[in-house]
Amino acid sequence: MLSTPTYDPLDPATLANPYPVLAAMRASTPVFWHEGMQSWALTRYADCVAVLRDHERFARDRRRAGAVVPEPSLSVQSLDPPEQAPVRSLFMNALRAQDLDGIERRARSLLAARFSRLAELTEFDVMADIAAPLAVAVISDLLGVEEPGVDSFAAVSDAIMRSMDAGLDPATVEPGRVARQELSALVESWFRTSDRPGLQSHVRERADIVSDGDLDVFVRNTARVMFQGGYSTMVAAVGNAVHTLLQEPIALERMRDSAMLGTGVDELVRFDGPVQGTSRIATVPAEISGVTVNAGETVLILFAAANHDPAQFPEPERLLLDRSPNRHLGYGWGTHSCIGTAPAQTALRALVASLLEHPTPLRAAGPPRRRRTATMRVFDLLPATFRR
Ligand code: HEM
């Protein structure tokens, strides 16, 4: 008799490659109850999109299900329409006003300088030596703030990232709360002192015009979410992209073509993206693929499963750089979709172009190590070398 598959995101085999077990879940029980996460997990692309679209029946804002949400957690990410709308449009408009070409040029010169230093080494860690400094530079440049020290910022960011798995590991809650406080203090100091042009000053000027007490709090909290969320997803995305390209050197070569580079960085996020899922709470009883979800229950949208659903993506396990259509969920969908997609694509393009420009190819230099986290798919260690 065949045993029923089970999904444990922290199982070592699943951390190494989550897609086979997610495919097995989709085939056997596409909507399943996950006891550890106390959630209904969705594995079909169509079900995930339907829930993300329907913010009336599936809330992000936990207050709509009676929960108390502490003020520091109220941001674009945790509010729902209509309260979310002014904050989201303030940040979206500010982002559109930024010089992404300039950010891409600066990212490329940073990478060229780093690569030539790293070229001497028999081994280095892509995560610490490329992904973290690139992400911190791009996000600081975008927001228009002084770069925090990479090491101390990485520690704060990691504590917040780990606390996203609080449902599976309650021990991560308190370090996450302390880290959020530290980051809030940093953001406060930017709002008081930073006069570097960028998204932050743009938002500050516009927020003053429309200022009321709540909006002010939401704006500051959103600035914190953007910096930390943008940094941690970008680090993870860079690591995952490099890892994929180390396995697929021909794909890297094909990205010398600029059209292929443009679509390819998106396919890399579908293929092995950093954000594995998100959650919503049912505000009324709802049926999803024949399963009844009660009001107040949590629904887990598994982006990683949706992005490998063969009903939406033919040959989902192949990296097809010019895949079309490619409406993947790596950047989410709907009213909470990623605000930072364009700068993230900018950073990934700069990374790939810089790898192609370097005189020697990057090669794996040892076994990589995945971090034991469920929400974010990220490497702790990714050894590589430019030496022949
Ligand atoms: C490759 C890198 C990135 C990936 C894969 C990514 C992915 C995502 C995903 C999946 C969501 C939706 C989560 C949900 O529905 O609950 C999201 C939301 C968000 N992202 Fe990104 N992101 C990336 C980079 C960035 C960057 C660079 C920034 C900031 C500059 C950023 C800012 C945000 C914000 C503020 C939200 C919340 C939007 C809202 O709830 O309205 N992201 N991101």
Coordinates of N, CA, C and O and ligand atoms in Angstrom, one line a residue, residues 52 60 75-80 84 87-88 91-92 95 135 138-139 142-143 199 222-238 265 269 273-280 301 303 328-345 347-348 376, ligand 1:
L52 N -5.7 34.8 -3.0 CA -5.0 36.0 -3.0 C -5.8 37.2 -3.6 O -5.7 38.3 -3.1
R60 N -5.7 39.6 5.3 CA -4.3 39.6 5.7 C -4.3 40.2 7.1 O -3.5 39.8 8.0
S75 N 1.6 47.7 9.1 CA 2.3 48.3 7.9 C 1.5 47.9 6.7 O 0.5 47.2 6.8
V76 N 2.0 48.3 5.5 CA 1.4 48.0 4.3 C 1.1 46.4 4.2 O 0.2 46.0 3.6
Q77 N 2.0 45.7 4.8 CA 2.0 44.2 4.7 C 0.9 43.6 5.6 O 0.4 42.5 5.3
S78 N 0.5 44.3 6.7 CA -0.5 43.7 7.6 C -1.9 44.4 7.5 O -2.8 43.9 8.0
L79 N -2.0 45.5 6.8 CA -3.3 46.2 6.7 C -4.0 45.7 5.4 O -3.3 45.2 4.5
D80 N -5.3 45.8 5.4 CA -6.0 45.4 4.2 C -6.7 46.6 3.6 O -6.9 47.6 4.3
Q84 N -5.2 50.1 3.8 CA -3.9 49.9 3.2 C -3.6 50.8 2.0 O -2.4 51.2 1.8
V87 N -1.2 54.0 2.1 CA 0.2 53.6 2.4 C 0.8 52.9 1.2 O 2.0 53.3 0.7
R88 N 0.1 52.0 0.6 CA 0.6 51.3 -0.6 C 0.9 52.2 -1.7 O 2.0 52.2 -2.4
F91 N 4.1 54.4 -1.3 CA 5.3 53.7 -1.5 C 5.5 53.3 -2.9 O 6.6 53.4 -3.5
M92 N 4.4 52.9 -3.6 CA 4.5 52.5 -5.0 C 4.9 53.8 -5.9 O 5.8 53.7 -6.7
L95 N 8.5 54.6 -5.3 CA 9.4 53.7 -6.0 C 9.5 54.0 -7.5 O 10.6 53.9 -8.0
A135 N 22.8 43.1 -1.5 CA 21.4 43.4 -1.0 C 21.4 44.7 -0.1 O 20.6 45.6 -0.3
V138 N 22.0 47.8 -2.4 CA 20.9 48.1 -3.3 C 19.8 48.7 -2.5 O 19.2 49.7 -2.9
I139 N 19.5 48.1 -1.4 CA 18.3 48.6 -0.6 C 18.6 49.9 0.0 O 17.7 50.8 0.1
L142 N 18.4 52.4 -2.8 CA 17.0 52.7 -3.2 C 16.3 53.5 -2.2 O 15.6 54.5 -2.5
L143 N 16.4 53.2 -0.9 CA 15.7 54.0 0.1 C 16.4 55.4 0.4 O 15.8 56.3 0.9
L199 N 14.0 56.9 -1.9 CA 12.6 56.6 -1.6 C 12.1 57.1 -0.3 O 11.0 57.7 -0.1
T222 N 6.2 50.7 7.5 CA 6.4 50.2 6.2 C 7.8 50.4 5.7 O 8.4 49.5 5.0
A223 N 8.4 51.5 6.1 CA 9.8 51.7 5.7 C 10.7 50.6 6.3 O 11.6 50.1 5.7
R224 N 10.4 50.2 7.6 CA 11.1 49.2 8.2 C 10.9 47.8 7.5 O 11.9 47.1 7.2
V225 N 9.7 47.6 7.1 CA 9.3 46.3 6.4 C 10.1 46.3 5.1 O 10.6 45.2 4.7
M226 N 10.1 47.4 4.4 CA 10.8 47.5 3.1 C 12.2 47.2 3.2 O 12.8 46.5 2.4
F227 N 12.8 47.8 4.2 CA 14.3 47.6 4.3 C 14.6 46.2 4.7 O 15.4 45.5 4.0
Q228 N 13.9 45.7 5.7 CA 14.3 44.3 6.2 C 13.8 43.3 5.2 O 14.5 42.4 4.8
G229 N 12.5 43.4 4.8 CA 11.9 42.4 3.9 C 12.7 42.4 2.6 O 13.0 41.4 2.0
G230 N 13.0 43.6 2.1 CA 13.7 43.8 0.8 C 15.1 43.2 0.9 O 15.5 42.4 0.0
Y231 N 15.7 43.5 2.0 CA 17.1 42.9 2.2 C 17.1 41.4 2.2 O 17.8 40.7 1.5
S232 N 16.2 40.8 3.1 CA 16.3 39.4 3.3 C 15.8 38.6 2.1 O 16.4 37.6 1.8
T233 N 14.8 39.1 1.4 CA 14.4 38.3 0.2 C 15.4 38.5 -0.9 O 15.7 37.5 -1.6
M234 N 16.1 39.6 -0.9 CA 17.1 39.8 -2.0 C 18.3 38.9 -1.7 O 18.9 38.3 -2.7
V235 N 18.7 38.8 -0.5 CA 19.9 37.9 -0.1 C 19.5 36.5 -0.6 O 20.3 35.8 -1.2
A236 N 18.3 36.1 -0.2 CA 17.9 34.7 -0.5 C 17.8 34.5 -2.0 O 18.2 33.4 -2.5
A237 N 17.2 35.5 -2.7 CA 17.0 35.3 -4.1 C 18.4 35.2 -4.8 O 18.5 34.4 -5.8
V238 N 19.3 36.0 -4.4 CA 20.7 36.0 -5.0 C 21.3 34.6 -4.8 O 21.8 34.0 -5.8
V265 N 15.7 36.4 -15.3 CA 15.8 36.6 -13.9 C 14.4 36.4 -13.2 O 14.3 36.0 -12.0
V269 N 13.3 33.2 -10.3 CA 12.4 33.4 -9.1 C 11.3 32.3 -9.1 O 10.9 31.8 -8.0
G273 N 12.3 30.2 -5.9 CA 12.2 31.6 -5.3 C 12.4 31.5 -3.8 O 12.4 30.5 -3.2
P274 N 12.6 32.7 -3.2 CA 12.9 32.7 -1.8 C 11.7 32.6 -0.9 O 11.7 32.0 0.2
V275 N 10.5 33.2 -1.3 CA 9.4 33.2 -0.4 C 8.5 32.0 -0.7 O 7.9 31.9 -1.7
Q276 N 8.5 31.1 0.3 CA 7.8 29.8 0.1 C 6.3 29.9 0.2 O 5.5 29.1 -0.3
G277 N 5.8 30.9 1.0 CA 4.3 31.0 1.2 C 3.9 32.2 2.0 O 4.8 32.9 2.5
T278 N 2.6 32.4 2.0 CA 2.1 33.4 2.9 C 0.7 32.9 3.4 O 0.3 31.9 3.0
S279 N 0.2 33.7 4.3 CA -1.1 33.2 4.9 C -2.2 34.3 4.9 O -1.9 35.5 4.8
R280 N -3.4 33.8 4.9 CA -4.6 34.7 5.0 C -5.6 34.0 6.0 O -5.5 32.8 6.2
I301 N -0.9 29.8 1.6 CA -0.8 29.8 0.2 C 0.7 29.4 -0.1 O 1.6 30.2 0.1
F303 N 3.4 29.3 -2.3 CA 3.9 29.9 -3.6 C 4.8 28.8 -4.3 O 4.8 28.6 -5.5
H328 N 4.0 33.8 -12.5 CA 4.3 33.0 -11.3 C 4.0 33.9 -10.0 O 3.7 35.1 -10.1
L329 N 4.0 33.2 -8.9 CA 3.6 33.9 -7.6 C 4.9 34.2 -6.7 O 4.7 34.4 -5.5
G330 N 6.0 34.1 -7.3 CA 7.3 34.4 -6.6 C 7.3 35.8 -5.9 O 7.9 36.0 -4.9
Y331 N 6.5 36.7 -6.5 CA 6.4 38.1 -5.9 C 5.0 38.3 -5.4 O 4.6 39.4 -5.2
G332 N 4.3 37.2 -5.2 CA 2.9 37.3 -4.6 C 1.9 37.7 -5.7 O 2.2 37.6 -6.9
W333 N 0.7 38.1 -5.3 CA -0.3 38.4 -6.2 C -1.4 39.3 -5.5 O -1.6 39.2 -4.3
G334 N -1.9 40.3 -6.3 CA -3.0 41.1 -5.7 C -2.6 42.2 -4.8 O -1.5 42.7 -5.0
T335 N -3.4 42.6 -3.9 CA -3.2 43.8 -3.1 C -2.0 43.7 -2.2 O -1.5 44.8 -1.7
H336 N -1.5 42.5 -2.0 CA -0.2 42.4 -1.1 C 1.0 42.0 -2.0 O 2.0 41.6 -1.4
S337 N 0.8 42.1 -3.3 CA 2.0 41.6 -4.1 C 3.2 42.5 -3.8 O 3.0 43.7 -3.3
C338 N 4.4 42.0 -4.2 CA 5.6 42.7 -3.8 C 5.7 44.1 -4.4 O 5.4 44.3 -5.6
I339 N 6.0 45.1 -3.6 CA 6.2 46.5 -4.0 C 7.6 46.6 -4.6 O 7.8 47.5 -5.5
G340 N 8.5 45.7 -4.2 CA 9.9 45.9 -4.7 C 10.3 45.0 -5.8 O 11.5 44.8 -6.0
T341 N 9.3 44.5 -6.6 CA 9.7 43.7 -7.8 C 10.7 44.3 -8.7 O 11.7 43.7 -9.1
A342 N 10.5 45.6 -9.1 CA 11.4 46.2 -10.1 C 12.8 46.3 -9.5 O 13.8 45.9 -10.2
P343 N 13.0 46.8 -8.3 CA 14.4 46.8 -7.8 C 15.0 45.4 -7.6 O 16.2 45.3 -7.8
A344 N 14.2 44.5 -7.2 CA 14.7 43.1 -7.1 C 15.2 42.6 -8.4 O 16.3 42.0 -8.5
Q345 N 14.4 42.8 -9.5 CA 14.8 42.4 -10.8 C 16.1 43.1 -11.2 O 17.0 42.6 -11.9
A347 N 18.5 44.2 -9.3 CA 19.7 43.6 -8.6 C 20.0 42.2 -9.2 O 21.2 41.9 -9.4
L348 N 19.0 41.4 -9.5 CA 19.3 40.1 -10.1 C 19.9 40.3 -11.5 O 20.8 39.5 -11.9
M376 N 11.1 31.3 4.4 CA 12.1 31.8 3.5 C 13.0 30.6 3.1 O 13.5 29.9 3.9
Ligands
HEM1 C1 13.7 38.8 -5.3 C2 13.4 39.5 -4.3 C3 12.0 39.6 -3.7 C4 11.0 38.6 -3.7 C5 11.1 37.2 -4.2 C6 9.9 39.2 -3.0 C7 8.7 38.5 -2.8 C8 7.6 39.1 -2.2 C9 6.3 38.4 -2.0 C10 6.1 36.9 -2.4 C11 5.5 39.2 -1.4 C12 4.0 39.0 -1.0 C13 3.8 38.4 0.3 C14 2.4 38.2 0.7 O1 1.5 38.2 -0.2 O2 2.1 38.0 1.9 C15 6.2 40.5 -1.2 C16 5.7 41.6 -0.6 C17 6.4 42.7 -0.3 N1 7.7 43.0 -0.8 FE1 8.9 41.8 -1.8 N2 10.2 40.5 -2.6 C18 11.5 40.8 -3.1 C19 12.1 42.0 -2.9 C20 11.6 43.1 -2.3 C21 12.3 44.3 -2.2 C22 13.7 44.6 -2.8 C23 11.5 45.2 -1.5 C24 11.7 46.6 -1.1 C25 12.4 47.5 -1.8 C26 10.3 44.4 -1.2 C27 9.2 44.9 -0.5 C28 8.0 44.3 -0.3 C29 6.9 44.8 0.5 C30 6.9 46.2 1.1 C31 5.9 43.9 0.5 C32 4.5 44.0 1.1 C33 3.5 44.5 0.1 C34 2.1 44.5 0.7 O3 1.8 43.7 1.6 O4 1.3 45.3 0.2 N3 10.4 43.2 -1.7 N4 7.5 40.4 -1.7

